[in-house]
Amino acid sequence: MTLKVALAAVVCLVGWAYVAIIKPPPAKVCGTPGGPPVTSPRVRLSDGRHLAYKEEGVPKENAKYKIITMHGYASSKEFNLIFSQKLIDDLQIYLLSFDRAGYGDSDPNPKRSVKSEAFDIQELADILKIGSKFYVIGVSMGGYSAWSCLKYIPHRLSGAALVVPVVNFWWPSVPTSLYKETLGSLTFQDQLAIRVSHYAPWLYYWWLTQKWFPTFSIGQPNSPLFSYSDHEAFKNMLSIIGSKKLTNDKARQQGDYESLVRDMITGYGNWEFDPTEIANPFPNNEGSVHIWQGFDDKIIPYQLNRHISEKLPWVRYHEIPDSGHLLAFKGNNSDVILQELVLG
Ligand SMILES: *[C@@H]1O[C@H](CO)[C@@H](O)[C@H](O)[C@H]1NC(C)=O
């Protein structure tokens, strides 16, 4: 009897804890009552979701190169790579950026996966009629969107650049020793957050938002993420973007669950494929694929991107010494990345 009562009490407690603490609040979907207003142009995808986008550079009708950029974690189409106007004009580049599902003004995708990214990008490109082929540049967490394109829509690509792309410690091709070495090289708080997102995705919203233990460092003030060599890049980024824009960014306006949490549990979850299985998208050298990695990156250990590049001889691997996760904001690196992609 006592056992039954105790058991019932435990069940009630767990139920209460789930509803009160662990269950994420509902999303504040853009354009719905109680949600933020829609302030960007959007396309409607075949499953009814909207994707918000931003077009820059020369008009697509006149462009020589069409490029779609995919932003990182806790980010949006407003806060992406920064290219010089001169390079855009000289090379006649059309740039298309979009809020990945659940970020900014784009509807959440409860079925978000690594795979769904490629098809979001393909549909966006087709609705905007940018042509049969385009380049993609994925930054950090947006790296999984770029891998998705290489896996599922290689025939649509003119080339791809993966800039400080996310690595998944549970890719089957990663040897145990490398898994231990690389995951162990992160700060303890980031290791823990990444493990929770992988092994207990249902708990991750609580883990991210609780105040008892240090949680995932990106998106937190004073993140230990940035290495010493990133300080110059960080200042450079602030001076171009402006710190006001950084703090007022609408990336997370629909709630942390649909943006940060879904992104994290997708990037560090179990993928539908391992990047080392991907076939060369350009067997006749009609395009190129680049990985840009900082040797000092404190969140994306260089050893894993180096490992993937060694397995994929068609990847051009650029490992930059004295650079961390913000390498794209150092000096003219963004321009170098862009120029290598289209001319290299
Ligand atoms: C970047 O800067 C270097 C050194 O100043 C210069 O040689 C190079 O041409 C620049 N590249 C681009 C694409 O702007």
JSON list of C-alpha atoms in Angstrom, two decimals, residues 65-176:
[
{"chain": "A", "resi": 65, "resn": "TYR", "atom": "CA", "xyz": [26.63, 34.48, -59.37]},
{"chain": "A", "resi": 66, "resn": "LYS", "atom": "CA", "xyz": [23.64, 33.70, -57.16]},
{"chain": "A", "resi": 67, "resn": "ILE", "atom": "CA", "xyz": [24.40, 32.89, -53.57]},
{"chain": "A", "resi": 68, "resn": "ILE", "atom": "CA", "xyz": [22.19, 31.70, -50.71]},
{"chain": "A", "resi": 69, "resn": "THR", "atom": "CA", "xyz": [23.58, 32.17, -47.21]},
{"chain": "A", "resi": 70, "resn": "MET", "atom": "CA", "xyz": [22.50, 30.19, -44.16]},
{"chain": "A", "resi": 71, "resn": "HIS", "atom": "CA", "xyz": [22.96, 31.84, -40.77]},
{"chain": "A", "resi": 72, "resn": "GLY", "atom": "CA", "xyz": [24.16, 30.25, -37.54]},
{"chain": "A", "resi": 73, "resn": "TYR", "atom": "CA", "xyz": [22.70, 29.50, -34.13]},
{"chain": "A", "resi": 74, "resn": "ALA", "atom": "CA", "xyz": [20.85, 32.33, -32.33]},
{"chain": "A", "resi": 75, "resn": "SER", "atom": "CA", "xyz": [21.12, 34.36, -35.51]},
{"chain": "A", "resi": 76, "resn": "SER", "atom": "CA", "xyz": [19.01, 35.46, -38.46]},
{"chain": "A", "resi": 77, "resn": "LYS", "atom": "CA", "xyz": [19.10, 36.71, -42.03]},
{"chain": "A", "resi": 78, "resn": "GLU", "atom": "CA", "xyz": [19.87, 40.20, -40.68]},
{"chain": "A", "resi": 79, "resn": "PHE", "atom": "CA", "xyz": [23.06, 39.08, -39.05]},
{"chain": "A", "resi": 80, "resn": "ASN", "atom": "CA", "xyz": [25.16, 37.17, -41.46]},
{"chain": "A", "resi": 81, "resn": "LEU", "atom": "CA", "xyz": [28.40, 37.41, -43.35]},
{"chain": "A", "resi": 82, "resn": "ILE", "atom": "CA", "xyz": [29.47, 40.88, -44.41]},
{"chain": "A", "resi": 83, "resn": "PHE", "atom": "CA", "xyz": [30.94, 41.33, -47.87]},
{"chain": "A", "resi": 84, "resn": "SER", "atom": "CA", "xyz": [32.42, 44.49, -49.33]},
{"chain": "A", "resi": 85, "resn": "GLN", "atom": "CA", "xyz": [30.20, 46.37, -51.74]},
{"chain": "A", "resi": 86, "resn": "LYS", "atom": "CA", "xyz": [33.09, 46.54, -54.19]},
{"chain": "A", "resi": 87, "resn": "LEU", "atom": "CA", "xyz": [33.41, 42.77, -54.42]},
{"chain": "A", "resi": 88, "resn": "ILE", "atom": "CA", "xyz": [29.62, 42.38, -54.81]},
{"chain": "A", "resi": 89, "resn": "ASP", "atom": "CA", "xyz": [29.63, 44.92, -57.66]},
{"chain": "A", "resi": 90, "resn": "ASP", "atom": "CA", "xyz": [32.82, 43.69, -59.32]},
{"chain": "A", "resi": 91, "resn": "LEU", "atom": "CA", "xyz": [31.69, 40.06, -59.37]},
{"chain": "A", "resi": 92, "resn": "GLN", "atom": "CA", "xyz": [27.99, 40.90, -59.93]},
{"chain": "A", "resi": 93, "resn": "ILE", "atom": "CA", "xyz": [26.69, 38.89, -57.04]},
{"chain": "A", "resi": 94, "resn": "TYR", "atom": "CA", "xyz": [23.09, 38.37, -55.98]},
{"chain": "A", "resi": 95, "resn": "LEU", "atom": "CA", "xyz": [22.75, 37.45, -52.31]},
{"chain": "A", "resi": 96, "resn": "LEU", "atom": "CA", "xyz": [19.75, 35.75, -50.78]},
{"chain": "A", "resi": 97, "resn": "SER", "atom": "CA", "xyz": [19.55, 35.18, -47.05]},
{"chain": "A", "resi": 98, "resn": "PHE", "atom": "CA", "xyz": [16.61, 33.77, -45.12]},
{"chain": "A", "resi": 99, "resn": "ASP", "atom": "CA", "xyz": [15.55, 33.08, -41.56]},
{"chain": "A", "resi": 100, "resn": "ARG", "atom": "CA", "xyz": [15.98, 29.38, -40.98]},
{"chain": "A", "resi": 101, "resn": "ALA", "atom": "CA", "xyz": [12.75, 27.73, -39.70]},
{"chain": "A", "resi": 102, "resn": "GLY", "atom": "CA", "xyz": [11.71, 29.09, -36.29]},
{"chain": "A", "resi": 103, "resn": "TYR", "atom": "CA", "xyz": [14.10, 32.06, -36.38]},
{"chain": "A", "resi": 104, "resn": "GLY", "atom": "CA", "xyz": [13.16, 35.69, -37.11]},
{"chain": "A", "resi": 105, "resn": "ASP", "atom": "CA", "xyz": [9.99, 35.92, -39.19]},
{"chain": "A", "resi": 106, "resn": "SER", "atom": "CA", "xyz": [10.04, 32.33, -40.47]},
{"chain": "A", "resi": 107, "resn": "ASP", "atom": "CA", "xyz": [7.42, 29.90, -39.16]},
{"chain": "A", "resi": 108, "resn": "PRO", "atom": "CA", "xyz": [8.59, 27.15, -36.82]},
{"chain": "A", "resi": 109, "resn": "ASN", "atom": "CA", "xyz": [8.96, 23.69, -38.29]},
{"chain": "A", "resi": 110, "resn": "PRO", "atom": "CA", "xyz": [8.01, 21.03, -35.73]},
{"chain": "A", "resi": 111, "resn": "LYS", "atom": "CA", "xyz": [9.43, 18.49, -38.20]},
{"chain": "A", "resi": 112, "resn": "ARG", "atom": "CA", "xyz": [12.73, 20.34, -38.60]},
{"chain": "A", "resi": 113, "resn": "SER", "atom": "CA", "xyz": [15.62, 18.02, -39.43]},
{"chain": "A", "resi": 114, "resn": "VAL", "atom": "CA", "xyz": [18.96, 18.21, -41.17]},
{"chain": "A", "resi": 115, "resn": "LYS", "atom": "CA", "xyz": [17.19, 16.89, -44.28]},
{"chain": "A", "resi": 116, "resn": "SER", "atom": "CA", "xyz": [14.36, 19.46, -44.25]},
{"chain": "A", "resi": 117, "resn": "GLU", "atom": "CA", "xyz": [16.88, 22.28, -44.62]},
{"chain": "A", "resi": 118, "resn": "ALA", "atom": "CA", "xyz": [17.84, 21.36, -48.20]},
{"chain": "A", "resi": 119, "resn": "PHE", "atom": "CA", "xyz": [14.21, 21.26, -49.28]},
{"chain": "A", "resi": 120, "resn": "ASP", "atom": "CA", "xyz": [13.41, 24.60, -47.60]},
{"chain": "A", "resi": 121, "resn": "ILE", "atom": "CA", "xyz": [16.30, 26.12, -49.53]},
{"chain": "A", "resi": 122, "resn": "GLN", "atom": "CA", "xyz": [15.31, 24.53, -52.82]},
{"chain": "A", "resi": 123, "resn": "GLU", "atom": "CA", "xyz": [11.70, 25.69, -52.50]},
{"chain": "A", "resi": 124, "resn": "LEU", "atom": "CA", "xyz": [12.75, 29.21, -51.56]},
{"chain": "A", "resi": 125, "resn": "ALA", "atom": "CA", "xyz": [15.07, 29.38, -54.59]},
{"chain": "A", "resi": 126, "resn": "ASP", "atom": "CA", "xyz": [12.34, 28.10, -56.91]},
{"chain": "A", "resi": 127, "resn": "ILE", "atom": "CA", "xyz": [9.58, 30.38, -55.63]},
{"chain": "A", "resi": 128, "resn": "LEU", "atom": "CA", "xyz": [11.92, 33.37, -56.04]},
{"chain": "A", "resi": 129, "resn": "LYS", "atom": "CA", "xyz": [12.97, 32.01, -59.47]},
{"chain": "A", "resi": 130, "resn": "ILE", "atom": "CA", "xyz": [16.67, 32.39, -58.93]},
{"chain": "A", "resi": 131, "resn": "GLY", "atom": "CA", "xyz": [17.48, 29.71, -61.49]},
{"chain": "A", "resi": 132, "resn": "SER", "atom": "CA", "xyz": [18.37, 26.05, -61.72]},
{"chain": "A", "resi": 133, "resn": "LYS", "atom": "CA", "xyz": [21.71, 26.42, -59.92]},
{"chain": "A", "resi": 134, "resn": "PHE", "atom": "CA", "xyz": [23.03, 28.50, -57.06]},
{"chain": "A", "resi": 135, "resn": "TYR", "atom": "CA", "xyz": [25.86, 28.65, -54.53]},
{"chain": "A", "resi": 136, "resn": "VAL", "atom": "CA", "xyz": [25.33, 28.07, -50.82]},
{"chain": "A", "resi": 137, "resn": "ILE", "atom": "CA", "xyz": [27.32, 29.40, -47.87]},
{"chain": "A", "resi": 138, "resn": "GLY", "atom": "CA", "xyz": [26.51, 27.94, -44.44]},
{"chain": "A", "resi": 139, "resn": "VAL", "atom": "CA", "xyz": [27.93, 29.51, -41.31]},
{"chain": "A", "resi": 140, "resn": "SER", "atom": "CA", "xyz": [28.41, 27.63, -38.03]},
{"chain": "A", "resi": 141, "resn": "MET", "atom": "CA", "xyz": [25.09, 25.88, -37.22]},
{"chain": "A", "resi": 142, "resn": "GLY", "atom": "CA", "xyz": [24.04, 26.79, -40.78]},
{"chain": "A", "resi": 143, "resn": "GLY", "atom": "CA", "xyz": [26.78, 24.34, -41.75]},
{"chain": "A", "resi": 144, "resn": "TYR", "atom": "CA", "xyz": [24.30, 21.49, -41.36]},
{"chain": "A", "resi": 145, "resn": "SER", "atom": "CA", "xyz": [22.04, 23.23, -43.89]},
{"chain": "A", "resi": 146, "resn": "ALA", "atom": "CA", "xyz": [24.98, 23.24, -46.32]},
{"chain": "A", "resi": 147, "resn": "TRP", "atom": "CA", "xyz": [25.71, 19.53, -45.72]},
{"chain": "A", "resi": 148, "resn": "SER", "atom": "CA", "xyz": [22.01, 18.89, -46.30]},
{"chain": "A", "resi": 149, "resn": "CYS", "atom": "CA", "xyz": [22.22, 20.62, -49.71]},
{"chain": "A", "resi": 150, "resn": "LEU", "atom": "CA", "xyz": [25.33, 18.60, -50.64]},
{"chain": "A", "resi": 151, "resn": "LYS", "atom": "CA", "xyz": [23.53, 15.39, -49.69]},
{"chain": "A", "resi": 152, "resn": "TYR", "atom": "CA", "xyz": [20.02, 15.97, -51.06]},
{"chain": "A", "resi": 153, "resn": "ILE", "atom": "CA", "xyz": [20.18, 18.61, -53.81]},
{"chain": "A", "resi": 154, "resn": "PRO", "atom": "CA", "xyz": [23.75, 18.45, -55.22]},
{"chain": "A", "resi": 155, "resn": "HIS", "atom": "CA", "xyz": [22.38, 18.88, -58.76]},
{"chain": "A", "resi": 156, "resn": "ARG", "atom": "CA", "xyz": [21.12, 22.35, -57.79]},
{"chain": "A", "resi": 157, "resn": "LEU", "atom": "CA", "xyz": [24.49, 23.58, -56.56]},
{"chain": "A", "resi": 158, "resn": "SER", "atom": "CA", "xyz": [27.15, 25.63, -58.33]},
{"chain": "A", "resi": 159, "resn": "GLY", "atom": "CA", "xyz": [29.40, 25.39, -55.28]},
{"chain": "A", "resi": 160, "resn": "ALA", "atom": "CA", "xyz": [29.33, 25.41, -51.49]},
{"chain": "A", "resi": 161, "resn": "ALA", "atom": "CA", "xyz": [31.28, 27.00, -48.66]},
{"chain": "A", "resi": 162, "resn": "LEU", "atom": "CA", "xyz": [30.99, 25.78, -45.09]},
{"chain": "A", "resi": 163, "resn": "VAL", "atom": "CA", "xyz": [32.32, 28.42, -42.75]},
{"chain": "A", "resi": 164, "resn": "VAL", "atom": "CA", "xyz": [33.24, 27.22, -39.24]},
{"chain": "A", "resi": 165, "resn": "PRO", "atom": "CA", "xyz": [30.58, 24.52, -39.81]},
{"chain": "A", "resi": 166, "resn": "VAL", "atom": "CA", "xyz": [29.05, 22.65, -36.88]},
{"chain": "A", "resi": 167, "resn": "VAL", "atom": "CA", "xyz": [30.48, 19.20, -36.26]},
{"chain": "A", "resi": 168, "resn": "ASN", "atom": "CA", "xyz": [28.45, 16.36, -34.83]},
{"chain": "A", "resi": 169, "resn": "PHE", "atom": "CA", "xyz": [30.37, 14.24, -32.35]},
{"chain": "A", "resi": 170, "resn": "TRP", "atom": "CA", "xyz": [28.05, 11.28, -33.06]},
{"chain": "A", "resi": 171, "resn": "TRP", "atom": "CA", "xyz": [28.65, 10.99, -36.80]},
{"chain": "A", "resi": 172, "resn": "PRO", "atom": "CA", "xyz": [29.28, 7.25, -37.26]},
{"chain": "A", "resi": 173, "resn": "SER", "atom": "CA", "xyz": [32.58, 7.92, -39.05]},
{"chain": "A", "resi": 174, "resn": "VAL", "atom": "CA", "xyz": [34.08, 9.65, -36.00]},
{"chain": "A", "resi": 175, "resn": "PRO", "atom": "CA", "xyz": [36.40, 7.22, -34.17]},
{"chain": "A", "resi": 176, "resn": "THR", "atom": "CA", "xyz": [35.85, 6.92, -30.42]}
]
